Tab-separated table of C-alpha atoms in Angstrom:
chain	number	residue	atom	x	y	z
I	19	UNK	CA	-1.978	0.124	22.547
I	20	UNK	CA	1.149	-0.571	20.971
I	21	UNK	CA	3.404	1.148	18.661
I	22	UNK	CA	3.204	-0.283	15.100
I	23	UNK	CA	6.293	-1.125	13.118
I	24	UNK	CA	6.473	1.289	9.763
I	25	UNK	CA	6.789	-0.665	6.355
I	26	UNK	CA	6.553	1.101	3.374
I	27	UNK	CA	5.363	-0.247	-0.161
I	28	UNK	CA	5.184	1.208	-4.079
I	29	UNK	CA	1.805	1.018	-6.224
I	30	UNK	CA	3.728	0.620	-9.625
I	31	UNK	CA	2.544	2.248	-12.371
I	32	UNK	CA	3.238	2.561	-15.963
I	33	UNK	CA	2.914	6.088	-15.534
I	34	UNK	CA	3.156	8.515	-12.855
I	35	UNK	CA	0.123	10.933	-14.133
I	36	UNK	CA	-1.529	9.045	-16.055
I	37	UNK	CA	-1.696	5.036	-14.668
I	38	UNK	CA	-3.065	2.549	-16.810
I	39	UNK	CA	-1.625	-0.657	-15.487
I	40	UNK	CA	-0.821	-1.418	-11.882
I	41	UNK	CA	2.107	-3.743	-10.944
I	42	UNK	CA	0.741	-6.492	-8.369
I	43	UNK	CA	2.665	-9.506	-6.674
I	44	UNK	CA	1.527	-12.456	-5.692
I	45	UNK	CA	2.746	-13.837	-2.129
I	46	UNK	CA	4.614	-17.007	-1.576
I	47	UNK	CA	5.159	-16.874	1.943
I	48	UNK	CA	3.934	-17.000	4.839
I	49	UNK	CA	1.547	-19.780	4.254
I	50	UNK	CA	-1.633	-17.810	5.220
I	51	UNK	CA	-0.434	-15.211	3.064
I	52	UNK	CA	0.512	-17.264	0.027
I	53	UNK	CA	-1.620	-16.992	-3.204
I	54	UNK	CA	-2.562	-13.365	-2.154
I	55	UNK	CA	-1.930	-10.139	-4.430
I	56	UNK	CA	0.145	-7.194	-2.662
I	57	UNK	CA	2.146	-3.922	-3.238
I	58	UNK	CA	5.782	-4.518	-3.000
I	59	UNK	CA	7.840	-3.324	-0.261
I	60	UNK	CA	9.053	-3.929	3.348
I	61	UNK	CA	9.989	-2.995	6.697
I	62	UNK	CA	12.311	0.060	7.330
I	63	UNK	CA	15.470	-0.835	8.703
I	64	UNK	CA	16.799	1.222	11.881
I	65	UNK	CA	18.855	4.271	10.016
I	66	UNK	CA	16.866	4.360	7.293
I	67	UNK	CA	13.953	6.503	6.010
I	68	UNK	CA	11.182	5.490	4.253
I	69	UNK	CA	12.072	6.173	0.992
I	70	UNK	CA	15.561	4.968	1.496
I	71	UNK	CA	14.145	1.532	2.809
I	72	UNK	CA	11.340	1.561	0.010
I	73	UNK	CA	14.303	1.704	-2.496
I	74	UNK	CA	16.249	-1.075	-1.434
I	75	UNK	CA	13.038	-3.119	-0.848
I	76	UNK	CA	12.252	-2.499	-4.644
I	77	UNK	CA	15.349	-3.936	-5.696
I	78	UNK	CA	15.641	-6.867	-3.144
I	79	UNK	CA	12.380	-8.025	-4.094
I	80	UNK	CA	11.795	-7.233	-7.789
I	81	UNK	CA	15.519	-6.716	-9.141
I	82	UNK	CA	14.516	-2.988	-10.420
I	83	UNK	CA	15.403	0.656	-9.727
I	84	UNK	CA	11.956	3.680	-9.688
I	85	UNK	CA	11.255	6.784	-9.228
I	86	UNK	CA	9.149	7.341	-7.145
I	87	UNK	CA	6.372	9.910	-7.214
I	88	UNK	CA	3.453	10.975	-4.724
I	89	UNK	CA	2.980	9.499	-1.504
I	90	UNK	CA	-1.082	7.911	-1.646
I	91	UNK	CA	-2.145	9.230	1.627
I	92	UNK	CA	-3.481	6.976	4.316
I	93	UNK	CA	-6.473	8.112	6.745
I	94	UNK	CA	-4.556	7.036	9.409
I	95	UNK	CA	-2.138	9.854	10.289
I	96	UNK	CA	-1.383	9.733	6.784
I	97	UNK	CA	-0.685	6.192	6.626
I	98	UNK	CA	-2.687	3.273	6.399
I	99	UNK	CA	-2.707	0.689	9.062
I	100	UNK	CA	-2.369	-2.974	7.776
I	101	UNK	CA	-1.813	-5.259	11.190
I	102	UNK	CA	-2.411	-5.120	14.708
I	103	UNK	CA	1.326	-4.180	14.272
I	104	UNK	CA	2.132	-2.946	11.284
I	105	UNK	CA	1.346	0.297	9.759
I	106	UNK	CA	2.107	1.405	5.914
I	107	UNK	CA	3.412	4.226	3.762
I	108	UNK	CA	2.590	3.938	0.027
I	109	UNK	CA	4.335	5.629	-2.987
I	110	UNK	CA	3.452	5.889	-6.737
I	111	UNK	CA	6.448	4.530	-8.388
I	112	UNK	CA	7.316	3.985	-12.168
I	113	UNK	CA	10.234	1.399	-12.887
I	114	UNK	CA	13.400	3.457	-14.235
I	115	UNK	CA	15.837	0.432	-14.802
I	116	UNK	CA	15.553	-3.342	-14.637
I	117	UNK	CA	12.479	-5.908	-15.394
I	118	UNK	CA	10.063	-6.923	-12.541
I	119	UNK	CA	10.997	-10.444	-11.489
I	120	UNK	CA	9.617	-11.979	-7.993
I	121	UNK	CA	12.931	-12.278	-6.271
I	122	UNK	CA	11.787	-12.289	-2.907
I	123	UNK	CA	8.543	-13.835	-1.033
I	124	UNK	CA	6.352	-13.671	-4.635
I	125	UNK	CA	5.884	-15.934	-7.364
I	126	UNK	CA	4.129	-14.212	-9.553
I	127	UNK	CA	3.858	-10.512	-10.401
I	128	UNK	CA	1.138	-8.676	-12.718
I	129	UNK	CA	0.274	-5.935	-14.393
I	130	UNK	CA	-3.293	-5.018	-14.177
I	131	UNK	CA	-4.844	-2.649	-16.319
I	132	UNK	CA	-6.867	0.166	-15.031
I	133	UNK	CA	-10.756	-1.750	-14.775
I	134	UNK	CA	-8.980	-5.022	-13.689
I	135	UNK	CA	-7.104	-3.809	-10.322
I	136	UNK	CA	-9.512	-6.343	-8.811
I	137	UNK	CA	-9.688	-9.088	-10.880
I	138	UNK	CA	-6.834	-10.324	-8.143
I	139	UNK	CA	-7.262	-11.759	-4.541
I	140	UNK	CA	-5.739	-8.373	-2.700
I	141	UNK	CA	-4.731	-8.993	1.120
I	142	UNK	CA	-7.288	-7.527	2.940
I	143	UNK	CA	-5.342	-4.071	3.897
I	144	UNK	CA	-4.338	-3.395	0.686
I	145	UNK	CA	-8.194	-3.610	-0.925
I	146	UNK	CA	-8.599	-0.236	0.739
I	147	UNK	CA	-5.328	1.148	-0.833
I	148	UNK	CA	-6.769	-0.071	-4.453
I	149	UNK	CA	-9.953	1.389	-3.607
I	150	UNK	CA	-8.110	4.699	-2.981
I	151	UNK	CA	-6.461	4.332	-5.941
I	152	UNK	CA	-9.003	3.493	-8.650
I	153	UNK	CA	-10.586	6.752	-6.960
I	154	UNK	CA	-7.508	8.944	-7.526
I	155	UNK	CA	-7.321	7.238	-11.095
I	156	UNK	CA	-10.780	7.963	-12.304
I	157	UNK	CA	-10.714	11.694	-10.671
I	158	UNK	CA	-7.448	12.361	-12.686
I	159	UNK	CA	-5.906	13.378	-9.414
I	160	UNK	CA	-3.199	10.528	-10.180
C-alpha cells in the first residue's frame, strides 16, 4: 500500500457552535471533477503544517482570512481518506476577514442552509464528511 499525500480542507460555517449555513464550492477543474460541490482547501506544502497550509489554501482559493475551530474527526486515523492517494484533515472554520470569491479551481461557491447541505452534487468523499456533519449539527455537538 502506499502512503497517501495529506490535504487538508475547512467546512465553513456561519458559526462555529451553532452552524446554520455551510459554505460549498463548486469545481471547475479537472474535467471529471468539474460541476461537483467540495470543501475548500489543498495539499500541504513540505514545511508546513496543516493548519498553516489550510490557511494559505483559504486565501489562495477564496480571497478570505478564518478562524478556525474543531477539527471534524475522520474514522480513518482521524482523518478521512478521499483517493487511492489522498487522505484529508477537515476543520470548522468561520470567515474573519474578506468575502468568499472562487479564485482558484471553483466557479461557484454557496451557502447552504442547515436541511439543504445536500441539495448539491458533493464529490463522492466528501458526502461522508456532510453526513458527519449534519450528525454533529443536529446532536448540538457542533
Amino acid at each position: 500500500m502506499t502512503s497517501r499525500r495529506l490535504v487538508v480542507a475547512a467546512a465553513i460555517v456561519d458559526d462555529l457552535t451553532g452552524p446554520r449555513r455551510l459554505l460549498s464550492a463548486r469545481r471547475s477543474r479537472p474535467l471529471h471533477l468539474a460541476g461537483r460541490w467540495e470543501f475548500p482547501g489543498g495539499k500541504v506544502d513540505p514545511g508546513e503544517t496543516p493548519t498553516q497550509a489550510l490557511h494559505r489554501e483559504l486565501h489562495e482559493e477564496l480571497g478570505v482570512v478564518a478562524e478556525l475551530g474543531d477539527e471534524i474527526v475522520g474514522p480513518d486515523d482521524g482523518a478521512w481518506i478521499i483517493t487511492d492517494r489522498h487522505v484529508m484533515r477537515l476543520w470548522l472554520a468561520r470567515v474573519v476577514e474578506g468575502e468568499p470569491q472562487p479564485l482558484v479551481e471553483h466557479d461557484e461557491l454557496a451557502w447552504l442552509p442547515v436541511g439543504d447541505w445536500f441539495s448539491v452534487p458533493w464529490l463522492d468523499a466528501d458526502v461522508r464528511i456532510v453526513e458527519e456533519l449534519t450528525r454533529q449539527v443536529s446532536r448540538g455537538a457542533v
